[in-house]
Short mmCIF file of C-alpha atoms and ligand atoms in Angstrom, two decimals:
data_model
loop_
_atom_site.label_atom_id
_atom_site.label_comp_id
_atom_site.label_asym_id
_atom_site.label_seq_id
_atom_site.Cartn_x
_atom_site.Cartn_y
_atom_site.Cartn_z
CA UNK A 24 0.01 0.08 -0.03
CA UNK A 25 1.41 3.53 -1.08
CA UNK A 26 2.46 5.41 1.89
CA UNK A 27 2.14 8.85 -0.29
CA UNK A 28 0.01 9.71 -3.15
CA UNK A 29 -0.58 12.99 -5.37
CA UNK A 30 -4.09 13.59 -6.23
CA UNK A 31 -5.09 17.04 -8.10
CA UNK A 32 -1.54 18.14 -7.54
CA UNK A 33 -1.72 18.06 -3.88
CA UNK A 34 0.34 15.39 -1.61
CA UNK A 35 -1.66 12.96 0.68
CA UNK A 36 -0.11 10.76 3.35
CA UNK A 37 -1.36 7.30 4.33
CA UNK A 38 -3.79 7.84 7.80
CA UNK A 39 -5.68 4.28 7.83
CA UNK A 40 -4.22 1.61 6.34
CA UNK A 41 -6.48 -1.13 4.65
CA UNK A 42 -5.86 -3.49 7.90
CA UNK A 43 -6.64 -1.15 10.34
CA UNK A 44 -9.88 -0.29 8.74
CA UNK A 45 -10.79 -3.59 7.99
CA UNK A 46 -10.21 -4.55 11.50
CA UNK A 47 -12.64 -2.06 12.86
CA UNK A 48 -15.06 -2.74 10.47
CA UNK A 49 -15.36 -6.34 11.47
CA UNK A 50 -15.62 -5.29 14.90
CA UNK A 51 -18.49 -3.01 14.16
CA UNK A 52 -20.36 -5.63 12.39
CA UNK A 53 -19.68 -7.83 15.20
CA UNK A 54 -21.32 -5.20 17.81
CA UNK A 55 -24.22 -4.62 15.67
CA UNK A 56 -24.80 -8.66 15.12
CA UNK A 57 -25.10 -8.58 19.17
CA UNK A 58 -27.08 -5.63 19.57
CA UNK A 59 -29.97 -6.22 16.85
CA UNK A 60 -30.15 -9.96 17.91
CA UNK A 61 -33.45 -11.06 16.97
CA UNK A 62 -34.44 -7.68 14.89
CA UNK A 63 -34.11 -7.15 11.38
CA UNK A 64 -32.34 -3.60 10.74
CA UNK A 65 -32.56 -1.49 7.98
CA UNK A 66 -29.32 -0.02 6.73
CA UNK A 67 -29.62 3.05 4.82
CA UNK A 68 -26.50 4.08 2.88
CA UNK A 69 -25.69 7.67 2.59
CA UNK A 70 -24.44 8.02 -1.01
CA UNK A 71 -22.05 8.33 -2.50
CA UNK A 72 -19.45 8.17 0.26
CA UNK A 73 -20.77 5.22 2.14
CA UNK A 74 -21.05 2.71 -0.24
CA UNK A 75 -17.60 0.98 0.35
CA UNK A 76 -18.02 1.07 4.20
CA UNK A 77 -21.66 -0.11 4.01
CA UNK A 78 -20.76 -2.86 1.40
CA UNK A 79 -17.63 -4.04 3.62
CA UNK A 80 -20.06 -3.85 7.00
CA UNK A 81 -22.81 -5.64 5.53
CA UNK A 82 -20.65 -8.56 4.75
CA UNK A 83 -19.88 -8.97 8.73
CA UNK A 84 -23.73 -8.83 9.30
CA UNK A 85 -25.35 -12.41 10.16
CA UNK A 86 -28.68 -11.59 11.21
CA UNK A 87 -31.49 -10.87 8.81
CA UNK A 88 -31.11 -7.35 7.50
CA UNK A 89 -32.35 -5.17 4.60
CA UNK A 90 -30.76 -2.01 3.15
CA UNK A 91 -31.60 1.21 0.95
CA UNK A 92 -29.79 4.47 0.04
CA UNK A 93 -30.50 8.13 -0.02
CA UNK A 94 -28.19 10.47 -1.69
CA UNK A 95 -27.89 14.23 -0.47
CA UNK A 96 -25.60 16.76 -1.99
CA UNK A 97 -23.87 19.51 0.33
CA UNK A 98 -20.08 19.71 -0.86
CA UNK A 99 -19.91 19.38 -4.53
CA UNK A 100 -16.19 19.35 -5.18
CA UNK A 101 -15.10 21.74 -2.86
CA UNK A 102 -13.39 20.58 0.59
CA UNK A 103 -15.55 22.38 3.03
CA UNK A 104 -19.27 21.92 3.33
CA UNK A 105 -21.69 24.69 1.87
CA UNK A 106 -24.24 23.87 4.31
CA UNK A 107 -26.63 24.18 1.84
CA UNK A 108 -28.00 20.45 1.67
CA UNK A 109 -30.45 19.40 -1.11
CA UNK A 110 -31.94 15.65 -1.33
CA UNK A 111 -31.04 13.98 -4.37
CA UNK A 112 -32.66 10.51 -3.97
CA UNK A 113 -34.77 9.44 -1.21
CA UNK A 114 -35.82 6.31 0.21
CA UNK A 115 -37.61 3.78 -1.63
CA UNK A 116 -38.56 1.40 1.61
CA UNK A 117 -41.13 2.22 4.23
CA UNK A 118 -39.22 2.50 7.64
CA UNK A 119 -42.00 3.06 10.06
CA UNK A 120 -41.54 0.96 12.92
CA UNK A 121 -38.37 -0.56 11.47
CA UNK A 122 -34.73 -0.44 13.20
CA UNK A 123 -33.08 1.90 10.88
CA UNK A 124 -29.39 2.37 11.13
CA UNK A 125 -27.97 5.10 8.89
CA UNK A 126 -24.55 4.42 7.22
CA UNK A 127 -21.94 7.45 7.06
CA UNK A 128 -18.64 7.37 5.64
CA UNK A 129 -17.68 10.41 7.72
CA UNK A 130 -19.32 13.15 9.98
CA UNK A 131 -17.87 16.20 9.54
CA UNK A 132 -19.94 19.46 10.39
CA UNK A 133 -22.62 17.12 11.16
CA UNK A 134 -25.15 18.95 8.91
CA UNK A 135 -25.72 16.30 6.63
CA UNK A 136 -26.53 13.83 9.53
CA UNK A 137 -28.75 16.48 11.30
CA UNK A 138 -30.65 16.44 8.11
CA UNK A 139 -31.21 13.04 8.15
CA UNK A 140 -32.13 12.57 11.74
CA UNK A 141 -35.05 14.83 11.50
CA UNK A 142 -36.10 13.61 8.37
CA UNK A 143 -36.07 9.92 9.25
CA UNK A 144 -37.62 11.01 12.42
CA UNK A 145 -40.85 12.09 10.51
CA UNK A 146 -41.25 8.12 9.61
CA UNK A 147 -41.60 7.11 13.04
CA UNK A 148 -39.05 4.31 12.90
CA UNK A 149 -38.79 1.70 15.86
CA UNK A 150 -35.25 2.78 16.61
CA UNK A 151 -32.76 4.87 14.83
CA UNK A 152 -29.07 4.94 15.15
CA UNK A 153 -26.29 6.25 13.40
CA UNK A 154 -22.74 4.49 12.22
CA UNK A 155 -20.14 6.69 10.71
CA UNK A 156 -16.82 5.14 9.96
CA UNK A 157 -15.08 8.68 10.73
CA UNK A 158 -16.00 11.27 13.15
CA UNK A 159 -14.44 14.54 13.06
CA UNK A 160 -15.74 15.70 16.52
CA UNK A 161 -13.69 19.06 16.45
CA UNK A 162 -15.53 20.03 13.08
CA UNK A 163 -19.08 19.68 14.39
CA UNK A 164 -21.03 22.67 13.81
CA UNK A 165 -24.25 21.00 15.19
CA UNK A 166 -24.27 18.35 17.72
CA UNK A 167 -25.41 14.71 16.36
CA UNK A 168 -25.81 11.51 18.28
CA UNK A 169 -23.51 9.02 16.52
CA UNK A 170 -23.72 5.41 18.34
CA UNK A 171 -21.28 3.67 16.56
CA UNK A 172 -17.87 5.33 15.39
CA UNK A 173 -15.29 3.69 13.53
CA UNK A 174 -12.48 6.30 13.79
CA UNK A 175 -12.63 9.85 15.87
CA UNK A 176 -9.95 11.81 13.84
CA UNK A 177 -8.97 15.35 13.79
CA UNK A 178 -9.93 17.85 11.45
CA UNK A 179 -8.14 16.46 8.47
CA UNK A 180 -9.02 16.53 5.00
CA UNK A 181 -9.40 12.68 3.97
CA UNK A 182 -9.73 10.77 1.16
CA UNK A 183 -10.27 7.13 -0.18
CA UNK A 184 -12.30 4.30 1.03
CA UNK A 185 -15.41 6.15 -0.51
CA UNK A 186 -14.35 9.59 0.31
CA UNK A 187 -13.62 11.36 -2.88
CA UNK A 188 -11.68 14.54 -4.05
CA UNK A 189 -13.33 16.15 -6.87
CA UNK A 190 -15.00 12.66 -7.19
CA UNK A 191 -11.98 11.07 -7.62
CA UNK A 192 -9.83 8.29 -5.61
CA UNK A 193 -13.04 6.87 -4.01
CA UNK A 194 -11.47 3.57 -4.87
CA UNK A 195 -8.48 3.45 -2.56
CA UNK A 196 -8.08 0.78 -0.28
CA UNK A 197 -6.99 3.08 2.60
CA UNK A 198 -7.58 6.56 3.57
CA UNK A 199 -5.40 9.20 3.12
CA UNK A 200 -4.89 12.55 4.63
CA UNK A 201 -3.88 16.01 2.94
CA UNK A 202 0.01 16.32 3.93
CA UNK A 203 0.45 20.16 4.25
CA UNK A 204 -2.43 21.26 6.07
CA UNK A 205 -2.31 23.33 9.52
CA UNK A 206 -4.77 21.96 11.35
C1 PRP B 14 -19.91 13.72 2.35
C2 PRP B 14 -20.19 12.40 3.55
C3 PRP B 14 -21.37 12.95 4.53
C4 PRP B 14 -21.07 14.40 4.37
C5 PRP B 14 -20.36 14.67 5.74
O1 PRP B 14 -21.02 13.69 1.54
O2 PRP B 14 -20.26 11.30 2.58
O3 PRP B 14 -22.42 12.35 3.71
O4 PRP B 14 -20.27 14.90 3.53
O5 PRP B 14 -20.11 16.03 6.04
P1 PRP B 14 -20.84 17.01 7.09
O6 PRP B 14 -21.17 16.19 8.34
O7 PRP B 14 -19.81 18.40 6.92
O8 PRP B 14 -22.34 17.24 6.41
P2 PRP B 14 -20.54 14.75 0.45
O9 PRP B 14 -21.73 15.68 0.08
O10 PRP B 14 -19.38 15.27 -0.13
O11 PRP B 14 -21.10 13.65 -0.85
P3 PRP B 14 -20.41 12.35 -1.47
O12 PRP B 14 -20.78 11.56 -0.31
O13 PRP B 14 -21.31 11.94 -2.63
O14 PRP B 14 -18.98 12.49 -1.52
#
């Protein structure tokens, strides 16, 4: 696995290796299996970023489960959230009375998850939790409850494993951070 890469003329360094990510994803899957035993949770992936995390997580789930996807747009191609959230794809399934688990790749300002929590709440699910592979606590602009966190990270700009830089590099197996930032 490369320790350093260049994307859009900017240098990125390896931050979370494939092994580290996979070990943590497996742990999270096992935890969910235990906590949701006897129930049939609906995993809701927030596109696009969560697709790789969700795909890996779901293959550690051994209880019955369902999945669906929703798509918001807030960032466009910028590094910083615009805070202007649009709904690009709504849910297809009925989540009333269901045990819902929202799957995010990253919680940054928290604005996306906040938007989703309010939206899901209107559908009266039986229960509702959020799992995010990455959680930037220092970047939060709004307090959001995240029940399952893969890695809590400082305010780095990170890419790979589903996270893009101007839509590229989602296919990287590891997570890389911008090398020359001052945070
Ligand atoms: C990213 C990420 C989260 C959101 C987190 O999505 O996948 O959904 O931003 O940021 P926030 O906590 O500041 O709201 P983005 O809108 O970049 O779309 P993408 O998943 O298609 O890359």
